[in-house]
Amino acid sequence: SVSLCNTSQGCSAGFVSKVWKRDAHGYQQPLQCCDCFKDLRACFVLQAEVFPYPEIGNDELEEIKQLVAPVEKFFSDDVDSAKIDREATIPPETLQGLKDLGLFGIMIPEEYGGLGLSNTIYARLNEIIALDGSIAVTLAAHQAIGLKGILIAGNEAQKQKYLPKLASGEHIAAFCLTEPGSGSDAASIQTRATLSEDGKHYLINGSKIWISNGGMADIMTVFARTEVEVDGVKKDKISAFIVERAFGGITSGKPEDKLGIRGSNTCELSFDNVPVPVENVIGEIGGGFKIAMNILNSGRFSMGSSCAGMIKKLIELTSEYATTRKQFNKSLSEFGMIQEKFAMMALNAFVMESMAYLTSGMMDRPGIPDCSLEAAMVKVFSSEGGWICVSEALQVLGGLGYTKNYPFERFVRDCRILPIFEGTNEILRMYIALTGMQYAGKILTGKIKEMKKGNIGLAIGMVSKKLRASLGASVDLGLTGKDGVVHPSLEDSAKKLEQNVSLFGSTVESLLYRYGKTIVDEQLVLKRVADVLIHIYAMTAVLSRASRSISIGLRNHDHEVLLANTFCNDAFFKNNYWMVQLQKHSPENNDANIKKIAKQVLENRAYICSHPLERTY
Amino acid sequence: MSGRVLVGVKRVIDYAVKIRVKPDNTGVVTDGVKHSMNPFCEIAVEEAVKLKEKKLIKEVVAVSCGPQQSQETIRTALAMGADRGIHVDVSGKDYENLGPLQVSKILAALAKQEDAQLILLGKQAIDDDCNQTGQMTAALLDWPQGTFASEVSLEGDKINLVREIDGGLEHIKINTPAVITADLRLNTPRYATLPNIMDSLMNNETELHKPNHRTSLCVGLIPLFETVAPEDMQGGTDRSGAMLRHTVLQSGKPKRIILSCLCI
């Protein structure tokens, strides 16, 4: 057996060594599964799960190709996105076409009437569905979150009763968690469910807002507070319920007039003594919050492939224009600043694809892996990358892009929601940073206690390790070299990744030592930690994918190498800069001043400088 | 009558793809380019499936001649409602030389073998635009043909057809067995829904045939000299005086109509 971390001191996080074997292609295959990215503790890389890049069988690939064709045809021939956006509604024929195609039950098992497809195929189909933002959100609200609760936590009776009609699209589902007073702070919802006297029904009272499909949903997953008894003490815990509109007492408000995804129905829902049979509780009473988090976590990864699909389409549309439009006697495509935009779009699409399918591949592995951290990283990167790319694509078209005659302005408006819903990027960064540091924290707490007790040997060990890392000593994590899992043409990038990871490890250690538990309040610190983690995952995904492409000889794999190396180079320096800012008393760090400025502005609720034209004499 | 319909489906470059000529001018680029079922073949499949749904025929068999990838096209036909598929394996040089004459020989042989009552084809393929296979097949089998069909109805053992021709619409009545080629307005093909596609992938209903008469593939080959992209369109020119000037005839005295240079 070979230990994962080859540094001579062994891994500071005490990582369990794994047993490896080589398969027919020479790839190292793990014999034991680990818990995905969460095992990225202080200083090493998650080789076992991410190398080699997940592959699907030939049969599954055939299946995907066959499934993709009619969906693409439907979206190019029968979906009038401009009309949907203009009229703020999806025409019934289009909705029916989507139901007929089977797109309302992609992940529902076949025995309940769905297609029973894997996460990977779902992600692939989302590349096409994302071409119309309103349809994408309607479908996602229905199956990625609306009915997911029944799918992952419902009992057999509930599945039998509800899933068939949801799979065919006869009933549409919605996910009801957010309230006027509780958005990001989901645990503070106030909607109540009180047990009736005969003990057969719960009566739900309260209101929910921003509910996608709220106006047309027949089946809703509603989260409400219930009174439970824990060890004799009465507590208020959140529970999940399957609520049918037919139960009565539910009113939908008028559809919200939104900036983008205007065809998706979003409205307020009021619950007035809605009677819900006790059989409709999902999971256990009081276990609703966990179910809500699981539901949200499982749907996020597909944003990566959705954004990638959209950017690929934009590249086609924009390059058509850039190569034909001439100014100063040259076509736009000959100008450096325009070329940069195309390179940026290609890079973003490449990274998003790589991350999304790496994550979906991990999720599709047998067992029930928890890839919530990876999914969150995919979501943050894709939503922000997507927003920047659509904006730059519009920029290439200049004034034309700004008009409604072209779809770019619609893409821009539709994309603005991405960093907001499915968990705001701010919240997700907190989650990524804290989860990523959690295990390290547990291990290090032990070590820190030892150090504070005066264990000199350990202190010296840590100092010398830090010294070596800061002197840029190369850390060998087994990515490169004779037995490396990364292809030689990506060696430089792999070394950069290794350096980043090792520096990240020691950065996290010192942060935890410096702040201890109060780190949860240091958002500006956590933001950088999250950004570094996201870029590390992105680099890993990109290297894994490119290595595989070269090894099996996919078309244009040399272009992939170029993209991979370019991205890793860029991410390497960004990561280093963020980590430098995280050092103690770093002069590059403006956080203290930023907080001061914010405090003064917010105290006065205005910009407080005197006008530059003012005089005092 | 067997009640069996043979539908020919051809795998062609997708209609939406921008065609590019190979640098050595020996043909068009097909590597890595998106392919799909010929649109007129889709209309033929749809018509066959409609006839089956009306219970006028019993079985729809989709046939494709080509390399391994033709099986995808057959599977699409199965997903649209065909019952069985036959893949006639033609690859390499044979496939490059495969034209309407060769295909019609294969279809004629298959029609006899399968005891087909009807052969439905698209009127032409969008890659070569030959518009010959249906006619040649009918000739080889000595069957009546109804080409450019925009309406088909079965009446006992005869077929009523409306054909779209240059002069308008022609109504004909032909005997079965017959060959029909589908024109654009015959119907609107259905989407192959995802559940149907998955079913078609589960059931391996496609037989593989190797064309056992090598001679049929080698005869009547048309040598290809060169493939060249069309020239870029130039703007038009207005030859001075090329406009036909005329004044409107008012009631009463006829006015003189002045014709300046007519550019023909």
Short mmCIF file of N, CA and C in Angstrom, two decimals, chain A residues 403-544:
data_model
loop_
_atom_site.label_atom_id
_atom_site.label_comp_id
_atom_site.label_asym_id
_atom_site.label_seq_id
_atom_site.Cartn_x
_atom_site.Cartn_y
_atom_site.Cartn_z
N THR A 403 -29.61 45.53 -28.07
CA THR A 403 -31.01 45.61 -28.50
C THR A 403 -31.70 44.27 -28.33
N LYS A 404 -33.03 44.34 -28.41
CA LYS A 404 -33.80 43.12 -28.28
C LYS A 404 -33.82 42.33 -29.58
N ASN A 405 -33.20 42.88 -30.63
CA ASN A 405 -33.19 42.14 -31.89
C ASN A 405 -32.29 40.92 -31.81
N TYR A 406 -31.41 40.93 -30.83
CA TYR A 406 -30.50 39.81 -30.66
C TYR A 406 -30.74 39.21 -29.29
N PRO A 407 -30.42 37.91 -29.12
CA PRO A 407 -30.75 37.26 -27.85
C PRO A 407 -29.80 37.60 -26.70
N PHE A 408 -28.70 38.34 -26.97
CA PHE A 408 -27.69 38.52 -25.93
C PHE A 408 -28.24 39.21 -24.69
N GLU A 409 -29.07 40.22 -24.90
CA GLU A 409 -29.55 40.95 -23.71
C GLU A 409 -30.44 40.02 -22.87
N ARG A 410 -31.13 39.08 -23.55
CA ARG A 410 -31.97 38.15 -22.79
C ARG A 410 -31.10 37.19 -21.99
N PHE A 411 -30.01 36.74 -22.60
CA PHE A 411 -29.09 35.86 -21.87
C PHE A 411 -28.53 36.58 -20.65
N VAL A 412 -28.18 37.86 -20.83
CA VAL A 412 -27.64 38.62 -19.70
C VAL A 412 -28.67 38.71 -18.59
N ARG A 413 -29.89 39.03 -18.93
CA ARG A 413 -30.92 39.16 -17.89
C ARG A 413 -31.21 37.81 -17.24
N ASP A 414 -31.26 36.76 -18.06
CA ASP A 414 -31.54 35.44 -17.50
C ASP A 414 -30.43 34.97 -16.57
N CYS A 415 -29.18 35.37 -16.90
CA CYS A 415 -28.06 34.88 -16.10
C CYS A 415 -27.91 35.59 -14.77
N ARG A 416 -28.54 36.75 -14.64
CA ARG A 416 -28.29 37.50 -13.41
C ARG A 416 -28.81 36.76 -12.19
N ILE A 417 -29.80 35.88 -12.37
CA ILE A 417 -30.36 35.16 -11.23
C ILE A 417 -29.41 34.09 -10.70
N LEU A 418 -28.46 33.66 -11.55
CA LEU A 418 -27.65 32.49 -11.16
C LEU A 418 -26.87 32.67 -9.87
N PRO A 419 -26.22 33.82 -9.63
CA PRO A 419 -25.51 33.94 -8.35
C PRO A 419 -26.46 34.10 -7.15
N ILE A 420 -27.77 34.27 -7.42
CA ILE A 420 -28.71 34.56 -6.33
C ILE A 420 -29.44 33.32 -5.84
N PHE A 421 -30.06 32.57 -6.80
CA PHE A 421 -30.88 31.46 -6.29
C PHE A 421 -30.07 30.19 -6.09
N GLU A 422 -30.74 29.17 -5.57
CA GLU A 422 -30.10 27.90 -5.22
C GLU A 422 -29.00 28.10 -4.19
N GLY A 423 -29.19 29.06 -3.36
CA GLY A 423 -28.16 29.38 -2.37
C GLY A 423 -27.31 30.51 -2.90
N THR A 424 -27.35 31.69 -2.27
CA THR A 424 -26.57 32.80 -2.79
C THR A 424 -25.10 32.45 -2.72
N ASN A 425 -24.34 33.03 -3.62
CA ASN A 425 -22.92 32.71 -3.65
C ASN A 425 -22.21 33.08 -2.36
N GLU A 426 -22.72 34.10 -1.67
CA GLU A 426 -22.08 34.47 -0.41
C GLU A 426 -22.22 33.34 0.61
N ILE A 427 -23.44 32.80 0.72
CA ILE A 427 -23.68 31.71 1.66
C ILE A 427 -22.86 30.49 1.26
N LEU A 428 -22.84 30.19 -0.04
CA LEU A 428 -22.11 29.01 -0.48
C LEU A 428 -20.62 29.14 -0.23
N ARG A 429 -20.08 30.36 -0.37
CA ARG A 429 -18.66 30.52 -0.08
C ARG A 429 -18.39 30.21 1.40
N MET A 430 -19.29 30.65 2.26
CA MET A 430 -19.13 30.35 3.69
C MET A 430 -19.13 28.84 3.89
N TYR A 431 -20.10 28.19 3.22
CA TYR A 431 -20.23 26.74 3.36
C TYR A 431 -18.96 26.04 2.89
N ILE A 432 -18.48 26.46 1.69
CA ILE A 432 -17.29 25.83 1.12
C ILE A 432 -16.10 26.00 2.05
N ALA A 433 -15.90 27.23 2.52
CA ALA A 433 -14.72 27.49 3.34
C ALA A 433 -14.79 26.72 4.65
N LEU A 434 -15.93 26.80 5.31
CA LEU A 434 -16.03 26.18 6.62
C LEU A 434 -15.99 24.66 6.53
N THR A 435 -16.70 24.09 5.54
CA THR A 435 -16.66 22.64 5.39
C THR A 435 -15.27 22.18 5.01
N GLY A 436 -14.65 22.95 4.09
CA GLY A 436 -13.32 22.56 3.66
C GLY A 436 -12.32 22.58 4.80
N MET A 437 -12.59 23.44 5.78
CA MET A 437 -11.62 23.53 6.86
C MET A 437 -12.02 22.69 8.06
N GLN A 438 -13.24 22.15 7.99
CA GLN A 438 -13.79 21.50 9.17
C GLN A 438 -12.95 20.34 9.67
N TYR A 439 -12.64 19.43 8.73
CA TYR A 439 -11.90 18.26 9.17
C TYR A 439 -10.51 18.66 9.63
N ALA A 440 -9.92 19.59 8.83
CA ALA A 440 -8.60 20.07 9.22
C ALA A 440 -8.67 20.63 10.63
N GLY A 441 -9.77 21.34 10.87
CA GLY A 441 -9.94 21.94 12.19
C GLY A 441 -9.93 20.90 13.29
N LYS A 442 -10.62 19.79 13.05
CA LYS A 442 -10.70 18.76 14.10
C LYS A 442 -9.32 18.19 14.39
N ILE A 443 -8.60 17.87 13.32
CA ILE A 443 -7.27 17.30 13.51
C ILE A 443 -6.37 18.30 14.19
N LEU A 444 -6.45 19.54 13.66
CA LEU A 444 -5.51 20.54 14.15
C LEU A 444 -5.81 20.94 15.58
N THR A 445 -7.10 20.89 15.95
CA THR A 445 -7.42 21.24 17.34
C THR A 445 -6.60 20.39 18.27
N GLY A 446 -6.52 19.09 17.92
CA GLY A 446 -5.72 18.21 18.75
C GLY A 446 -4.28 18.67 18.81
N LYS A 447 -3.74 18.99 17.64
CA LYS A 447 -2.34 19.37 17.58
C LYS A 447 -2.09 20.68 18.29
N ILE A 448 -3.07 21.61 18.09
CA ILE A 448 -2.88 22.93 18.70
C ILE A 448 -2.89 22.79 20.22
N LYS A 449 -3.77 21.91 20.71
CA LYS A 449 -3.80 21.72 22.16
C LYS A 449 -2.44 21.23 22.64
N GLU A 450 -1.90 20.28 21.84
CA GLU A 450 -0.59 19.75 22.20
C GLU A 450 0.44 20.86 22.24
N MET A 451 0.39 21.70 21.20
CA MET A 451 1.39 22.77 21.10
C MET A 451 1.27 23.72 22.27
N LYS A 452 0.01 24.05 22.62
CA LYS A 452 -0.17 25.00 23.71
C LYS A 452 0.29 24.38 25.02
N LYS A 453 0.23 23.05 25.07
CA LYS A 453 0.74 22.41 26.29
C LYS A 453 2.25 22.47 26.33
N GLY A 454 2.81 22.82 25.21
CA GLY A 454 4.26 22.95 25.20
C GLY A 454 4.96 21.78 24.57
N ASN A 455 4.32 21.11 23.63
CA ASN A 455 5.02 20.01 22.98
C ASN A 455 5.98 20.59 21.96
N ILE A 456 7.22 20.74 22.39
CA ILE A 456 8.20 21.45 21.58
C ILE A 456 8.44 20.75 20.25
N GLY A 457 8.53 19.45 20.33
CA GLY A 457 8.84 18.70 19.11
C GLY A 457 7.84 19.02 18.01
N LEU A 458 6.58 19.02 18.38
CA LEU A 458 5.51 19.28 17.40
C LEU A 458 5.62 20.69 16.86
N ALA A 459 5.92 21.65 17.78
CA ALA A 459 6.02 23.04 17.35
C ALA A 459 7.14 23.18 16.33
N ILE A 460 8.26 22.55 16.65
CA ILE A 460 9.40 22.65 15.72
C ILE A 460 9.05 22.01 14.39
N GLY A 461 8.37 20.88 14.49
CA GLY A 461 7.96 20.21 13.26
C GLY A 461 7.15 21.12 12.37
N MET A 462 6.18 21.80 12.99
CA MET A 462 5.31 22.66 12.20
C MET A 462 6.07 23.84 11.62
N VAL A 463 6.96 24.41 12.43
CA VAL A 463 7.72 25.57 11.95
C VAL A 463 8.59 25.18 10.77
N SER A 464 9.27 24.04 10.90
CA SER A 464 10.18 23.67 9.81
C SER A 464 9.40 23.36 8.56
N LYS A 465 8.22 22.74 8.74
CA LYS A 465 7.40 22.46 7.55
C LYS A 465 7.00 23.76 6.88
N LYS A 466 6.63 24.75 7.71
CA LYS A 466 6.22 26.03 7.15
C LYS A 466 7.38 26.68 6.42
N LEU A 467 8.55 26.52 7.00
CA LEU A 467 9.74 27.13 6.40
C LEU A 467 9.96 26.55 5.02
N ARG A 468 9.89 25.21 4.96
CA ARG A 468 10.12 24.56 3.67
C ARG A 468 9.09 24.98 2.66
N ALA A 469 7.84 25.08 3.11
CA ALA A 469 6.79 25.47 2.18
C ALA A 469 6.99 26.89 1.70
N SER A 470 7.40 27.78 2.63
CA SER A 470 7.54 29.16 2.22
C SER A 470 8.77 29.35 1.35
N LEU A 471 9.75 28.45 1.45
CA LEU A 471 10.91 28.56 0.58
C LEU A 471 10.58 27.98 -0.79
N GLY A 472 9.33 27.59 -0.98
CA GLY A 472 8.92 27.08 -2.29
C GLY A 472 9.44 25.70 -2.57
N ALA A 473 9.74 24.95 -1.49
CA ALA A 473 10.20 23.58 -1.71
C ALA A 473 9.11 22.82 -2.42
N SER A 474 9.48 22.05 -3.38
CA SER A 474 8.44 21.37 -4.15
C SER A 474 7.86 20.24 -3.33
N VAL A 475 6.59 20.15 -3.40
CA VAL A 475 5.89 19.09 -2.68
C VAL A 475 5.44 18.06 -3.70
N ASP A 476 5.76 16.83 -3.45
CA ASP A 476 5.37 15.82 -4.42
C ASP A 476 4.14 15.08 -3.93
N LEU A 477 3.05 15.28 -4.62
CA LEU A 477 1.82 14.64 -4.18
C LEU A 477 1.45 13.48 -5.09
N GLY A 478 2.38 13.06 -5.89
CA GLY A 478 2.12 11.89 -6.71
C GLY A 478 1.37 12.18 -8.00
N LEU A 479 1.26 13.48 -8.34
CA LEU A 479 0.53 13.78 -9.57
C LEU A 479 1.41 13.58 -10.80
N THR A 480 2.71 13.92 -10.62
CA THR A 480 3.59 13.90 -11.79
C THR A 480 4.67 12.84 -11.60
N GLY A 481 5.50 12.71 -12.60
CA GLY A 481 6.59 11.74 -12.49
C GLY A 481 6.21 10.40 -13.08
N LYS A 482 7.03 9.42 -12.83
CA LYS A 482 6.90 8.12 -13.48
C LYS A 482 5.52 7.50 -13.19
N ASP A 483 5.12 7.57 -11.94
CA ASP A 483 3.85 6.94 -11.58
C ASP A 483 2.71 7.94 -11.49
N GLY A 484 2.96 9.14 -12.01
CA GLY A 484 1.97 10.19 -11.86
C GLY A 484 0.68 9.89 -12.63
N VAL A 485 -0.40 10.47 -12.16
CA VAL A 485 -1.68 10.25 -12.83
C VAL A 485 -1.95 11.31 -13.88
N VAL A 486 -1.12 12.38 -13.88
CA VAL A 486 -1.33 13.45 -14.84
C VAL A 486 -0.39 13.25 -16.03
N HIS A 487 -0.88 13.53 -17.20
CA HIS A 487 -0.07 13.34 -18.40
C HIS A 487 1.12 14.31 -18.40
N PRO A 488 2.28 13.87 -18.92
CA PRO A 488 3.49 14.71 -18.90
C PRO A 488 3.29 16.10 -19.51
N SER A 489 2.45 16.25 -20.53
CA SER A 489 2.35 17.59 -21.11
C SER A 489 1.64 18.56 -20.18
N LEU A 490 1.08 18.03 -19.08
CA LEU A 490 0.42 18.90 -18.11
C LEU A 490 1.24 19.01 -16.84
N GLU A 491 2.51 18.56 -16.93
CA GLU A 491 3.32 18.46 -15.72
C GLU A 491 3.48 19.79 -14.99
N ASP A 492 3.77 20.84 -15.78
CA ASP A 492 3.96 22.14 -15.12
C ASP A 492 2.73 22.55 -14.34
N SER A 493 1.57 22.40 -14.97
CA SER A 493 0.34 22.80 -14.30
C SER A 493 0.11 21.96 -13.06
N ALA A 494 0.43 20.67 -13.16
CA ALA A 494 0.23 19.80 -12.01
C ALA A 494 1.13 20.24 -10.86
N LYS A 495 2.36 20.64 -11.19
CA LYS A 495 3.27 21.09 -10.13
C LYS A 495 2.72 22.36 -9.48
N LYS A 496 2.13 23.22 -10.31
CA LYS A 496 1.56 24.45 -9.74
C LYS A 496 0.42 24.09 -8.80
N LEU A 497 -0.38 23.12 -9.21
CA LEU A 497 -1.49 22.70 -8.35
C LEU A 497 -0.94 22.19 -7.02
N GLU A 498 0.11 21.36 -7.10
CA GLU A 498 0.68 20.80 -5.88
C GLU A 498 1.17 21.91 -4.95
N GLN A 499 1.81 22.91 -5.55
CA GLN A 499 2.31 24.02 -4.73
C GLN A 499 1.16 24.76 -4.05
N ASN A 500 0.12 25.02 -4.85
CA ASN A 500 -1.05 25.72 -4.30
C ASN A 500 -1.63 24.93 -3.13
N VAL A 501 -1.78 23.62 -3.34
CA VAL A 501 -2.41 22.79 -2.32
C VAL A 501 -1.59 22.82 -1.04
N SER A 502 -0.27 22.71 -1.21
CA SER A 502 0.57 22.66 -0.02
C SER A 502 0.55 23.99 0.72
N LEU A 503 0.62 25.08 -0.03
CA LEU A 503 0.56 26.39 0.62
C LEU A 503 -0.80 26.59 1.28
N PHE A 504 -1.83 26.09 0.60
CA PHE A 504 -3.18 26.21 1.15
C PHE A 504 -3.26 25.50 2.50
N GLY A 505 -2.67 24.32 2.53
CA GLY A 505 -2.68 23.57 3.78
C GLY A 505 -2.11 24.37 4.93
N SER A 506 -0.92 24.93 4.70
CA SER A 506 -0.32 25.66 5.82
C SER A 506 -1.06 26.96 6.09
N THR A 507 -1.65 27.54 5.04
CA THR A 507 -2.45 28.77 5.27
C THR A 507 -3.62 28.47 6.18
N VAL A 508 -4.32 27.36 5.90
CA VAL A 508 -5.48 27.01 6.72
C VAL A 508 -5.07 26.75 8.16
N GLU A 509 -3.95 26.04 8.30
CA GLU A 509 -3.46 25.77 9.65
C GLU A 509 -3.26 27.06 10.42
N SER A 510 -2.56 28.00 9.77
CA SER A 510 -2.25 29.23 10.51
C SER A 510 -3.50 30.05 10.77
N LEU A 511 -4.47 30.00 9.83
CA LEU A 511 -5.71 30.74 10.06
C LEU A 511 -6.45 30.18 11.27
N LEU A 512 -6.52 28.85 11.34
CA LEU A 512 -7.25 28.25 12.45
C LEU A 512 -6.54 28.54 13.77
N TYR A 513 -5.22 28.57 13.68
CA TYR A 513 -4.48 28.85 14.90
C TYR A 513 -4.70 30.30 15.33
N ARG A 514 -4.76 31.19 14.31
CA ARG A 514 -4.91 32.61 14.61
C ARG A 514 -6.30 32.93 15.13
N TYR A 515 -7.33 32.39 14.51
CA TYR A 515 -8.70 32.80 14.84
C TYR A 515 -9.45 31.81 15.71
N GLY A 516 -9.10 30.52 15.58
CA GLY A 516 -9.86 29.53 16.32
C GLY A 516 -11.30 29.54 15.86
N LYS A 517 -12.21 29.43 16.81
CA LYS A 517 -13.63 29.30 16.45
C LYS A 517 -14.20 30.58 15.87
N THR A 518 -13.58 31.73 16.19
CA THR A 518 -14.16 32.98 15.70
C THR A 518 -14.01 33.16 14.20
N ILE A 519 -13.37 32.18 13.56
CA ILE A 519 -13.18 32.30 12.11
C ILE A 519 -14.51 32.35 11.38
N VAL A 520 -15.58 31.82 12.00
CA VAL A 520 -16.87 31.82 11.31
C VAL A 520 -17.37 33.24 11.07
N ASP A 521 -16.87 34.21 11.85
CA ASP A 521 -17.33 35.58 11.66
C ASP A 521 -16.45 36.36 10.70
N GLU A 522 -15.32 35.78 10.31
CA GLU A 522 -14.39 36.51 9.44
C GLU A 522 -14.74 36.21 7.99
N GLN A 523 -15.80 36.87 7.48
CA GLN A 523 -16.27 36.53 6.15
C GLN A 523 -15.27 36.83 5.06
N LEU A 524 -14.52 37.96 5.21
CA LEU A 524 -13.58 38.31 4.14
C LEU A 524 -12.45 37.30 4.07
N VAL A 525 -12.10 36.72 5.20
CA VAL A 525 -11.09 35.67 5.21
C VAL A 525 -11.66 34.41 4.56
N LEU A 526 -12.86 34.05 5.00
CA LEU A 526 -13.48 32.84 4.47
C LEU A 526 -13.73 32.94 2.98
N LYS A 527 -14.04 34.16 2.51
CA LYS A 527 -14.28 34.34 1.08
C LYS A 527 -13.04 33.91 0.30
N ARG A 528 -11.86 34.36 0.77
CA ARG A 528 -10.64 34.01 0.03
C ARG A 528 -10.36 32.52 0.12
N VAL A 529 -10.59 31.95 1.30
CA VAL A 529 -10.39 30.50 1.47
C VAL A 529 -11.26 29.75 0.47
N ALA A 530 -12.52 30.18 0.37
CA ALA A 530 -13.44 29.51 -0.56
C ALA A 530 -12.96 29.66 -1.99
N ASP A 531 -12.54 30.88 -2.35
CA ASP A 531 -12.09 31.10 -3.73
C ASP A 531 -10.91 30.21 -4.06
N VAL A 532 -9.97 30.08 -3.11
CA VAL A 532 -8.81 29.22 -3.37
C VAL A 532 -9.27 27.78 -3.55
N LEU A 533 -10.16 27.34 -2.67
CA LEU A 533 -10.65 25.96 -2.76
C LEU A 533 -11.33 25.71 -4.10
N ILE A 534 -12.16 26.67 -4.51
CA ILE A 534 -12.87 26.51 -5.78
C ILE A 534 -11.88 26.39 -6.92
N HIS A 535 -10.87 27.25 -6.91
CA HIS A 535 -9.90 27.19 -8.01
C HIS A 535 -9.06 25.94 -7.96
N ILE A 536 -8.78 25.44 -6.77
CA ILE A 536 -8.04 24.19 -6.67
C ILE A 536 -8.86 23.05 -7.26
N TYR A 537 -10.14 23.01 -6.92
CA TYR A 537 -10.99 21.97 -7.48
C TYR A 537 -11.07 22.10 -8.98
N ALA A 538 -11.17 23.35 -9.44
CA ALA A 538 -11.25 23.57 -10.88
C ALA A 538 -9.99 23.07 -11.57
N MET A 539 -8.82 23.40 -11.00
CA MET A 539 -7.57 22.96 -11.59
C MET A 539 -7.51 21.44 -11.65
N THR A 540 -7.95 20.82 -10.56
CA THR A 540 -7.92 19.36 -10.52
C THR A 540 -8.82 18.78 -11.60
N ALA A 541 -10.02 19.32 -11.72
CA ALA A 541 -10.97 18.80 -12.71
C ALA A 541 -10.40 18.93 -14.11
N VAL A 542 -9.80 20.08 -14.35
CA VAL A 542 -9.28 20.37 -15.68
C VAL A 542 -8.10 19.46 -16.03
N LEU A 543 -7.20 19.25 -15.05
CA LEU A 543 -6.06 18.37 -15.29
C LEU A 543 -6.51 16.93 -15.49
N SER A 544 -7.48 16.52 -14.70
CA SER A 544 -7.97 15.15 -14.82
C SER A 544 -8.58 14.93 -16.20
#
